[in-house]
PDB file of C-alpha atoms in Angstrom:
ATOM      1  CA  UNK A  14      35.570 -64.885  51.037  1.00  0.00           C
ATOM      2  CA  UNK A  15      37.941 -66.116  53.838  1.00  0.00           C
ATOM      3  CA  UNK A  16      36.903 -63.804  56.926  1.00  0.00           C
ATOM      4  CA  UNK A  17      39.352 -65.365  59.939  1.00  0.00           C
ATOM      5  CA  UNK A  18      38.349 -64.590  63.758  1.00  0.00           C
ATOM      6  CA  UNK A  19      41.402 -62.411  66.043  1.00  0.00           C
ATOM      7  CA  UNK A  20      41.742 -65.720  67.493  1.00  0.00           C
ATOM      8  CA  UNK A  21      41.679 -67.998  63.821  1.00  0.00           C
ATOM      9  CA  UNK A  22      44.554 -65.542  63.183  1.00  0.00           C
ATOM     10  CA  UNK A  23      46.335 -66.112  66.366  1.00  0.00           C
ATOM     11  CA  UNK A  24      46.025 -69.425  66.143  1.00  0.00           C
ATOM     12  CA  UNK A  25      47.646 -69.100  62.108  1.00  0.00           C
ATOM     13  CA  UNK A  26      50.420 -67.060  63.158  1.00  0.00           C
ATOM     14  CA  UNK A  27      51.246 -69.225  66.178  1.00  0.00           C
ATOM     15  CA  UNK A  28      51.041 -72.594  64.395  1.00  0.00           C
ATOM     16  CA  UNK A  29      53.392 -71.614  61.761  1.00  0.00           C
ATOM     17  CA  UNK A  30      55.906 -69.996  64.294  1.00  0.00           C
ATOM     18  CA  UNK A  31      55.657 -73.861  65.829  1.00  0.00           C
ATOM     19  CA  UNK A  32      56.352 -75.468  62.580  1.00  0.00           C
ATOM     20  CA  UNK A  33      58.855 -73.465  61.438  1.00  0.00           C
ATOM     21  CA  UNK A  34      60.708 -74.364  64.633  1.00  0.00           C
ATOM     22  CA  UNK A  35      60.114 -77.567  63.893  1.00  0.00           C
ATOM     23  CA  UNK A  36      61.193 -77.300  61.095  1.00  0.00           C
ATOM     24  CA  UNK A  37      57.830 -78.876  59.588  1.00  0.00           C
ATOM     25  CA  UNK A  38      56.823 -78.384  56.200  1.00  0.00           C
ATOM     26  CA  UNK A  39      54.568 -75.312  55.264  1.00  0.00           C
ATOM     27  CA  UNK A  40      51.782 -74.604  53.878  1.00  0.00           C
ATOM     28  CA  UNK A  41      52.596 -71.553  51.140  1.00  0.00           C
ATOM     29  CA  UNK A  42      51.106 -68.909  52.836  1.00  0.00           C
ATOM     30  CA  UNK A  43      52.571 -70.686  56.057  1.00  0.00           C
ATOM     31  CA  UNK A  44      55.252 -69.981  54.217  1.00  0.00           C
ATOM     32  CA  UNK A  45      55.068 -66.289  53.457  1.00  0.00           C
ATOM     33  CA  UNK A  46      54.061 -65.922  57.213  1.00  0.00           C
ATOM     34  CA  UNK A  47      56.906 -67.453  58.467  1.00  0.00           C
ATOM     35  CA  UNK A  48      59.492 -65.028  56.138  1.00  0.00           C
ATOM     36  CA  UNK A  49      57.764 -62.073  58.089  1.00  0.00           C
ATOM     37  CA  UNK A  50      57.803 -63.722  61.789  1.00  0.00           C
ATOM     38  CA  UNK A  51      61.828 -64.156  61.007  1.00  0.00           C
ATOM     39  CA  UNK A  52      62.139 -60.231  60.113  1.00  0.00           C
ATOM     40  CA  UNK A  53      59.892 -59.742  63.738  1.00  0.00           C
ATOM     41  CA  UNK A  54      61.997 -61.604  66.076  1.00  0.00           C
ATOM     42  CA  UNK A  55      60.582 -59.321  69.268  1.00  0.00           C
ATOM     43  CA  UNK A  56      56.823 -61.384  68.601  1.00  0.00           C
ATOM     44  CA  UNK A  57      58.875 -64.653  68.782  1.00  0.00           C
ATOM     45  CA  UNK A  58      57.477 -65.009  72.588  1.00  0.00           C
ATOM     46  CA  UNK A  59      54.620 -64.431  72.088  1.00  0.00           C
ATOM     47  CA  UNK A  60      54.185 -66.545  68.864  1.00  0.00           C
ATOM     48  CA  UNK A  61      55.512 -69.508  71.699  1.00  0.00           C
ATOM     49  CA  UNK A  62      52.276 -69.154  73.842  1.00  0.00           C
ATOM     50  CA  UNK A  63      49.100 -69.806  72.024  1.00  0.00           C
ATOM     51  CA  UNK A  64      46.931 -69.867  75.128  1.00  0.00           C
ATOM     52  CA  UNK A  65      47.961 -66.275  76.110  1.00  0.00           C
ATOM     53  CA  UNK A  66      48.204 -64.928  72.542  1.00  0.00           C
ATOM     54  CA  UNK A  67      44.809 -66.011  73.076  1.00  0.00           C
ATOM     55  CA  UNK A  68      43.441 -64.188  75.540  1.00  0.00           C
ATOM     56  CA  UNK A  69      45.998 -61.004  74.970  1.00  0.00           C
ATOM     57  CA  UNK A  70      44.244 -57.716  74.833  1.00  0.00           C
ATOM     58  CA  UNK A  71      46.305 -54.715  72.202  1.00  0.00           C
ATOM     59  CA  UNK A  72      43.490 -52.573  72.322  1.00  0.00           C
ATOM     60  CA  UNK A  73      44.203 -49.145  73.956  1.00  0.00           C
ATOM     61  CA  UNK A  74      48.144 -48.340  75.128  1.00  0.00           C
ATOM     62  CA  UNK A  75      50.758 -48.015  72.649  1.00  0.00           C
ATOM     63  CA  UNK A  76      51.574 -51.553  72.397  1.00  0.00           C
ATOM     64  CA  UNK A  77      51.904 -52.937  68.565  1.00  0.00           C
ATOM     65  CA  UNK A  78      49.375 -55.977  68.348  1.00  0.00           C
ATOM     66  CA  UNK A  79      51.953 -58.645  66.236  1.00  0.00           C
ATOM     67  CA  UNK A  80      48.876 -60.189  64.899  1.00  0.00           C
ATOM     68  CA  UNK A  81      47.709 -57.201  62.834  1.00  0.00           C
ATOM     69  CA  UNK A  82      51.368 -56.254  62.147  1.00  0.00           C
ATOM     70  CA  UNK A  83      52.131 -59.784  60.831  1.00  0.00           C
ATOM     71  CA  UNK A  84      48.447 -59.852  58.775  1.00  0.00           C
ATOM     72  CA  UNK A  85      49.503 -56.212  57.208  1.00  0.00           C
ATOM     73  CA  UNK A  86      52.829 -57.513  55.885  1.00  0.00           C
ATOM     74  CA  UNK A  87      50.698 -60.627  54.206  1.00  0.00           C
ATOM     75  CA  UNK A  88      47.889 -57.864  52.662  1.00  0.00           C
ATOM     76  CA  UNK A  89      50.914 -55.804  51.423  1.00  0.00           C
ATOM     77  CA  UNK A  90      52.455 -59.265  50.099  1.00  0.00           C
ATOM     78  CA  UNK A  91      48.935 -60.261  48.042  1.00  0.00           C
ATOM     79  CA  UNK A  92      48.520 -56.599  46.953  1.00  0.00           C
ATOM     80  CA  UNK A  93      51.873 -56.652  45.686  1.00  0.00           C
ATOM     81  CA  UNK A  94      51.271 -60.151  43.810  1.00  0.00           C
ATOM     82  CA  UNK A  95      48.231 -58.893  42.057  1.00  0.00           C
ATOM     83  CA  UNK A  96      48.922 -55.421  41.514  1.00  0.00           C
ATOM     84  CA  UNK A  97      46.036 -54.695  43.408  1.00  0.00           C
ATOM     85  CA  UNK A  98      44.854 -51.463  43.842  1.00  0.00           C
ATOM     86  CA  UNK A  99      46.773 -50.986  40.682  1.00  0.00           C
ATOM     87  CA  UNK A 100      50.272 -50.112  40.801  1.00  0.00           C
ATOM     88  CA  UNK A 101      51.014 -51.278  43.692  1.00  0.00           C
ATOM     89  CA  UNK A 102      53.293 -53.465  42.440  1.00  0.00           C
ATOM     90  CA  UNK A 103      55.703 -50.911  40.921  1.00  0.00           C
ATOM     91  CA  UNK A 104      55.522 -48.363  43.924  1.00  0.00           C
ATOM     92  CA  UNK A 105      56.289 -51.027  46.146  1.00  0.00           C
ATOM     93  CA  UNK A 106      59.290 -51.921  44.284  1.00  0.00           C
ATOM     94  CA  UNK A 107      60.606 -48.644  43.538  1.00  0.00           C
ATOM     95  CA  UNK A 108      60.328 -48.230  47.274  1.00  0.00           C
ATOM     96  CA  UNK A 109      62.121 -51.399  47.450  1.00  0.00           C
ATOM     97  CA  UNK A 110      65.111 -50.053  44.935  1.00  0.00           C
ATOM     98  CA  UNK A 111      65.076 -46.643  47.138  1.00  0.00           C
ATOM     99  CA  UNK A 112      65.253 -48.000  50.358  1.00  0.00           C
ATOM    100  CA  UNK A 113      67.238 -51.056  49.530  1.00  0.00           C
ATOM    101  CA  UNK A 114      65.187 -53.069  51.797  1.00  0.00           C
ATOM    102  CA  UNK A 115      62.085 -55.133  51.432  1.00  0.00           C
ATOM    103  CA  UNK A 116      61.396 -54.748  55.348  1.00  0.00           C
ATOM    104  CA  UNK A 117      61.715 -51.132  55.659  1.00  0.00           C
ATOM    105  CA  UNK A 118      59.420 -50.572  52.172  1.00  0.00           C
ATOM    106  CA  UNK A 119      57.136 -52.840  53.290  1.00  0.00           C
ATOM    107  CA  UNK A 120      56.725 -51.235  56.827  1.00  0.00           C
ATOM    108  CA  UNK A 121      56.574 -47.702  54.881  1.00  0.00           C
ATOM    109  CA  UNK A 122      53.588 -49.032  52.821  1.00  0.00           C
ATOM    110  CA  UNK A 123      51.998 -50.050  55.928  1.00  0.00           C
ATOM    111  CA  UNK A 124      52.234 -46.608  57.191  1.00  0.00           C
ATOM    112  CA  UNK A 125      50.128 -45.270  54.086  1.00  0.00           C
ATOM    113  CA  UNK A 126      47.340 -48.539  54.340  1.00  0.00           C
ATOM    114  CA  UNK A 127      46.458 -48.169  57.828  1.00  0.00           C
ATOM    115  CA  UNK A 128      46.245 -44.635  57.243  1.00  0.00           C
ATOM    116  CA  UNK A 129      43.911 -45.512  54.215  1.00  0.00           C
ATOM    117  CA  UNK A 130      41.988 -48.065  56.609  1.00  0.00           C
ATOM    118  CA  UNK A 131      41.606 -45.208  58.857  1.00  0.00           C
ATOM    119  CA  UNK A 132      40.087 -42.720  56.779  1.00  0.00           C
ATOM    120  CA  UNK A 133      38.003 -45.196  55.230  1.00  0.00           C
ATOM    121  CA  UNK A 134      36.882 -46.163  58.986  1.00  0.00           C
ATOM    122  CA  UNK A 135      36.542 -42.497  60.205  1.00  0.00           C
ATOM    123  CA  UNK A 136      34.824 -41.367  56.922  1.00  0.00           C
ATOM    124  CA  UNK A 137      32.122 -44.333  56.619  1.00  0.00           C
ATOM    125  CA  UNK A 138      33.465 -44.775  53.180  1.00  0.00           C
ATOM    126  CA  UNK A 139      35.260 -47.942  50.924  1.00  0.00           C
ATOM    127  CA  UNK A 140      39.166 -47.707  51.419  1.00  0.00           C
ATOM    128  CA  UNK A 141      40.891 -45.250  48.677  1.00  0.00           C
ATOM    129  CA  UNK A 142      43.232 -47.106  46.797  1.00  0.00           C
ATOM    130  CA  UNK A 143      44.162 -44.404  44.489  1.00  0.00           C
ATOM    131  CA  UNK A 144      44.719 -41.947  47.832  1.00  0.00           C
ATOM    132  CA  UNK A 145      47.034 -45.542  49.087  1.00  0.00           C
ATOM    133  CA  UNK A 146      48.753 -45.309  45.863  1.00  0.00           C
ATOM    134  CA  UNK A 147      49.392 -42.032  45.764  1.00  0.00           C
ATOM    135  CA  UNK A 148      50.400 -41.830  49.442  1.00  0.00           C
ATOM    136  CA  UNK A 149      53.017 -44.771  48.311  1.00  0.00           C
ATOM    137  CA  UNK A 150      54.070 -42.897  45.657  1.00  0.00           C
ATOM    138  CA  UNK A 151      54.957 -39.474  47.561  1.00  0.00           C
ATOM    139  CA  UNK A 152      57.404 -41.791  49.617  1.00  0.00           C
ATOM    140  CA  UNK A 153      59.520 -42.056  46.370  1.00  0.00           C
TER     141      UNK A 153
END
């Protein structure tokens, strides 16, 4: 299983902001990375400056780290791909049809998995996907 450093998925997020200015080809999830950094023009800066992105701290304030924002949209993405937890897929897309926007769905769902994560965290137990589903499914 692929288990990436914070600063392995700096480095990721900042590389393919750099090629896709340069307009350099992409690996595919390069590619699915770089669809989400276009919808998140406000992290383009700090996408630009690996050395800082580096070293910058998003624990504590009320400052959103880009890094775990960006990585959520890519979990939603795979979850979404393989239905997994199941029916995922077909919340997410009714979500989709109700909102009429990918971006907004998507940043609803992420709402209802961090909250999962959380519980999951607080309670000492494995993440809920039926209580994510569910939670997905109320937003309908």
């Amino acid at each position: 299983m692929f288990n990436p450093s914070s600063d392995d998925v700096r480095r990721f997020f900042c590389e393919t902001f750099r090629k896709q200015r340069a307009n350099e080809l992409l690996t595919p999830l390069e590619a699915m990375a770089s669809d989400w950094i276009r919808h998140h023009p406000e992290y383009h800066d700090v996408l630009a400056d690996v050395e800082h992105a580096l070293t910058r701290d998003y624990s504590g304030g009320n400052v959103t780290n880009p890094f775990l924002h960006l990585s959520m949209h890519l979990s939603i993405d795979e979850q979404i791909s393989i239905d997994q937890p199941p029916g995922i897929r077909a919340a997410a897309t009714a979500l989709t049809l109700k909102l009429d926007d990918a971006h907004a769905a998507q940043h609803a769902i992420m709402e209802c998995l961090g909250e999962m994560i959380w519980n999951a965290q607080r309670n000492g137990t494995p993440p809920d996907g039926v209580a994510y589903i569910e939670a997905v499914r109320r937003l309908l």
